mmCIF file with all atom_site columns, C-alpha atoms in Angstrom:
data_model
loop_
_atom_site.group_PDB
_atom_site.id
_atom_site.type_symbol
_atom_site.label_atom_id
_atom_site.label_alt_id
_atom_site.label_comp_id
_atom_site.label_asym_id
_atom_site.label_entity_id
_atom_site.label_seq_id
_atom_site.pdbx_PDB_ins_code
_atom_site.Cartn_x
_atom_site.Cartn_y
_atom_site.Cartn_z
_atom_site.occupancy
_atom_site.B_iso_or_equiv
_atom_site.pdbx_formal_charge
_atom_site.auth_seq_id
_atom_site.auth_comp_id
_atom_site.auth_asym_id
_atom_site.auth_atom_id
_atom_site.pdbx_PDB_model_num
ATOM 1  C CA . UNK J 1 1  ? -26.982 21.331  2.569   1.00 0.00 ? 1194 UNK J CA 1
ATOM 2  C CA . UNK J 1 2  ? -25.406 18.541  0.645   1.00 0.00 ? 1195 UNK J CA 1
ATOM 3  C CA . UNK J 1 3  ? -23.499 15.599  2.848   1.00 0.00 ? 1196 UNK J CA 1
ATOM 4  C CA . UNK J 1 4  ? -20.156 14.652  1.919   1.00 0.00 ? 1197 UNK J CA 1
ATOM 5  C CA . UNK J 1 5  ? -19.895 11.528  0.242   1.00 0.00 ? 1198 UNK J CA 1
ATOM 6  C CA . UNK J 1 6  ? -18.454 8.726   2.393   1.00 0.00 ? 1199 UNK J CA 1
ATOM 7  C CA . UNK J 1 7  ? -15.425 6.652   1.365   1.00 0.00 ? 1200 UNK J CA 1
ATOM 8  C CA . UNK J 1 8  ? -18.241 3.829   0.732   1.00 0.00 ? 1201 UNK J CA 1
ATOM 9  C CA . UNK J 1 9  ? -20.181 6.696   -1.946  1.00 0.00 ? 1202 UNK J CA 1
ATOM 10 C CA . UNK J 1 10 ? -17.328 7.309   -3.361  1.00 0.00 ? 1203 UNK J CA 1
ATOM 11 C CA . UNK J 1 11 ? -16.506 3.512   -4.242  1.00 0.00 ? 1204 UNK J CA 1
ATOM 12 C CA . UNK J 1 12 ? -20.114 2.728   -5.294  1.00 0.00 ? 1205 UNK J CA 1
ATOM 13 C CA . UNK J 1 13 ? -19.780 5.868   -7.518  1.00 0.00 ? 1206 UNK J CA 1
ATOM 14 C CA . UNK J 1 14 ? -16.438 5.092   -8.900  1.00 0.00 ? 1207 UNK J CA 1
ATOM 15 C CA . UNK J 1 15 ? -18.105 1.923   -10.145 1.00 0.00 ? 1208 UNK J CA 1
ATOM 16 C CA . UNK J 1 16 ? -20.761 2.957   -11.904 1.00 0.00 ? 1209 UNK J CA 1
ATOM 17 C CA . UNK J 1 17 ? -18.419 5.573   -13.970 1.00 0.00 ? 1210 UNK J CA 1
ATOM 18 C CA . UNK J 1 18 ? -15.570 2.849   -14.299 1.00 0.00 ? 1211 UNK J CA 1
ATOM 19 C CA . UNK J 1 19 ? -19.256 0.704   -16.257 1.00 0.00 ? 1212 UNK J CA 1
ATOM 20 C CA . UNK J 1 20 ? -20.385 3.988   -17.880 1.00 0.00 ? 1213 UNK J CA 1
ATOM 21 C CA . UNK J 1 21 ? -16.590 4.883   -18.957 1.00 0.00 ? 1214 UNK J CA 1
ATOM 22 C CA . UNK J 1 22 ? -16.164 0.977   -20.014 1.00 0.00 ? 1215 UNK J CA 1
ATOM 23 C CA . UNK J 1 23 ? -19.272 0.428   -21.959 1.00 0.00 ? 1216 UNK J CA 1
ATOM 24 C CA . UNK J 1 24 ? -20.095 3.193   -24.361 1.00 0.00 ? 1217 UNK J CA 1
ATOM 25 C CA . UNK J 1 25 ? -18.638 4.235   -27.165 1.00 0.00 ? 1218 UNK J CA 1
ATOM 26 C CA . UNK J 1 26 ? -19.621 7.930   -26.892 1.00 0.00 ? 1219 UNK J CA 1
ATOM 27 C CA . UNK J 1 27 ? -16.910 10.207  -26.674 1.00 0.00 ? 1220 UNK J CA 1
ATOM 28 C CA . UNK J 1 28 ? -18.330 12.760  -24.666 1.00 0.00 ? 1221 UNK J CA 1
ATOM 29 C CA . UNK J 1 29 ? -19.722 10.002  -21.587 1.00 0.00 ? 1222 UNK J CA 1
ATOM 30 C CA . UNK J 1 30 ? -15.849 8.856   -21.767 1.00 0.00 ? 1223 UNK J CA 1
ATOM 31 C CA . UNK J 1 31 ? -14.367 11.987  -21.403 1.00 0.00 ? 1224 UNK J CA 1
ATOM 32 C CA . UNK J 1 32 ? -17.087 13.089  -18.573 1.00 0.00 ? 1225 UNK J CA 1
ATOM 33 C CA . UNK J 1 33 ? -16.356 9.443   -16.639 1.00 0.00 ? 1226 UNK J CA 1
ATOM 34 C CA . UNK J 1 34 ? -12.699 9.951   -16.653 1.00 0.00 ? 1227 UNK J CA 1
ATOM 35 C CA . UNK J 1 35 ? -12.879 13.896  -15.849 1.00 0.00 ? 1228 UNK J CA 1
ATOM 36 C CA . UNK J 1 36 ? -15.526 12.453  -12.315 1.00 0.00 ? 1229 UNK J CA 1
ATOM 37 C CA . UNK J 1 37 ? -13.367 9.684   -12.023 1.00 0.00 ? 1230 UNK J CA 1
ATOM 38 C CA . UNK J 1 38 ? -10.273 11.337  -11.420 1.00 0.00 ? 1231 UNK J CA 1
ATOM 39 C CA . UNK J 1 39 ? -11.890 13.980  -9.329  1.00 0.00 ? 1232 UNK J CA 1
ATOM 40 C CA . UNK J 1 40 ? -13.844 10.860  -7.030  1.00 0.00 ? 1233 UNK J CA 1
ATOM 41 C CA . UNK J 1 41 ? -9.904  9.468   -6.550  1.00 0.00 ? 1234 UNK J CA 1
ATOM 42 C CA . UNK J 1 42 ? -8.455  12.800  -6.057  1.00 0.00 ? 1235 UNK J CA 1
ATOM 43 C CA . UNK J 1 43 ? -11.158 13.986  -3.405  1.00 0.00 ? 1236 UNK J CA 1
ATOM 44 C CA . UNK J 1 44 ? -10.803 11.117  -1.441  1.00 0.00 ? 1237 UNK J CA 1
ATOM 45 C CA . UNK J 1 45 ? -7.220  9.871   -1.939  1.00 0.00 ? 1238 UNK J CA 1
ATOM 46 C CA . UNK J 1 46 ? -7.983  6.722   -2.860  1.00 0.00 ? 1239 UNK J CA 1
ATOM 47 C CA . UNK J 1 47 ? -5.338  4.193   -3.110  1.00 0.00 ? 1240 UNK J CA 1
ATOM 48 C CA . UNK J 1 48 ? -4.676  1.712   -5.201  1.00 0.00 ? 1241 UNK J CA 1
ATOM 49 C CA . UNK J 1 49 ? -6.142  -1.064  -3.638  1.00 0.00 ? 1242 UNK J CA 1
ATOM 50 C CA . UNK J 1 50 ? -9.480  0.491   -3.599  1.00 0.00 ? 1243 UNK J CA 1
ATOM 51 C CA . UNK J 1 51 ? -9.348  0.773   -7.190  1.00 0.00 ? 1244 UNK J CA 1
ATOM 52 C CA . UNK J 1 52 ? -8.496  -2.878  -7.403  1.00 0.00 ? 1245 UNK J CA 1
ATOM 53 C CA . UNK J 1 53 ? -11.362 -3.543  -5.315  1.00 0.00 ? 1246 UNK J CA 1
ATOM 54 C CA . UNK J 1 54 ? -13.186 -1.487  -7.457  1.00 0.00 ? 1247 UNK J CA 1
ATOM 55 C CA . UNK J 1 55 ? -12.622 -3.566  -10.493 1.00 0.00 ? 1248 UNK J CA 1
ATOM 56 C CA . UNK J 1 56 ? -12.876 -6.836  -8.423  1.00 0.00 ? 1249 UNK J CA 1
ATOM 57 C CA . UNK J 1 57 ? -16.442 -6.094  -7.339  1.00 0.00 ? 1250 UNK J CA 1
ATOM 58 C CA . UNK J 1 58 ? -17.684 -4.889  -10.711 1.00 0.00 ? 1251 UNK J CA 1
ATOM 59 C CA . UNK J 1 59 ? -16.687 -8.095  -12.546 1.00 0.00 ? 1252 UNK J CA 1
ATOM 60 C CA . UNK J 1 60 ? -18.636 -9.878  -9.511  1.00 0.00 ? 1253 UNK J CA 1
ATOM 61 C CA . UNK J 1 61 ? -21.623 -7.640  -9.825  1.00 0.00 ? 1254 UNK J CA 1
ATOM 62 C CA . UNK J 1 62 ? -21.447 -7.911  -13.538 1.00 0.00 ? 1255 UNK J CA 1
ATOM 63 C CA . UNK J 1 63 ? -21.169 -12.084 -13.963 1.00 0.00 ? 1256 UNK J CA 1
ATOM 64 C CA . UNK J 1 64 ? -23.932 -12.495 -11.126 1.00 0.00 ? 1257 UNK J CA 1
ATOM 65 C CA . UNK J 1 65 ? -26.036 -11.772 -13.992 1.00 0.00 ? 1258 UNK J CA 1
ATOM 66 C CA . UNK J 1 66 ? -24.892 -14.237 -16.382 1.00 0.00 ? 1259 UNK J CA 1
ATOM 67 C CA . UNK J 1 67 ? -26.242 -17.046 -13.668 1.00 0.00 ? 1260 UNK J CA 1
ATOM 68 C CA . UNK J 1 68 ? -29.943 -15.731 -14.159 1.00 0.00 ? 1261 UNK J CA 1
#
């Protein structure tokens, strides 16, 4: 049996698609990002805020490579 994802999956997930959804330019990985995506906010009512901290911690994770 499968365990549901945590608030704290769900963010790390949301993430990774926001990347995926952000940095290709294949129209089918959009479309599948934003279809997961909506059903990762939907599932776990996330607010707002999350998805700002979403975002926030992204760009962080994303420039701490541009200081190697």
């Amino acid at each position: 049996m499968q365990k549901k994802d945590t608030k704290k999956d769900a963010l790390i997930n949301l993430t990774l698609l926001f990347f995926m959804k952000n940095n290709t330019k294949d129209e089918k990985l959009i479309d599948l990002a934003a279809h997961l995506i909506n059903e990762i906010i939907a599932d776990h009512k996330l607010s707002d805020n999350d998805i700002l901290k979403v975002y926030r911690k992204l760009n962080q994770f994303i420039e701490s490579f541009d200081n190697e």
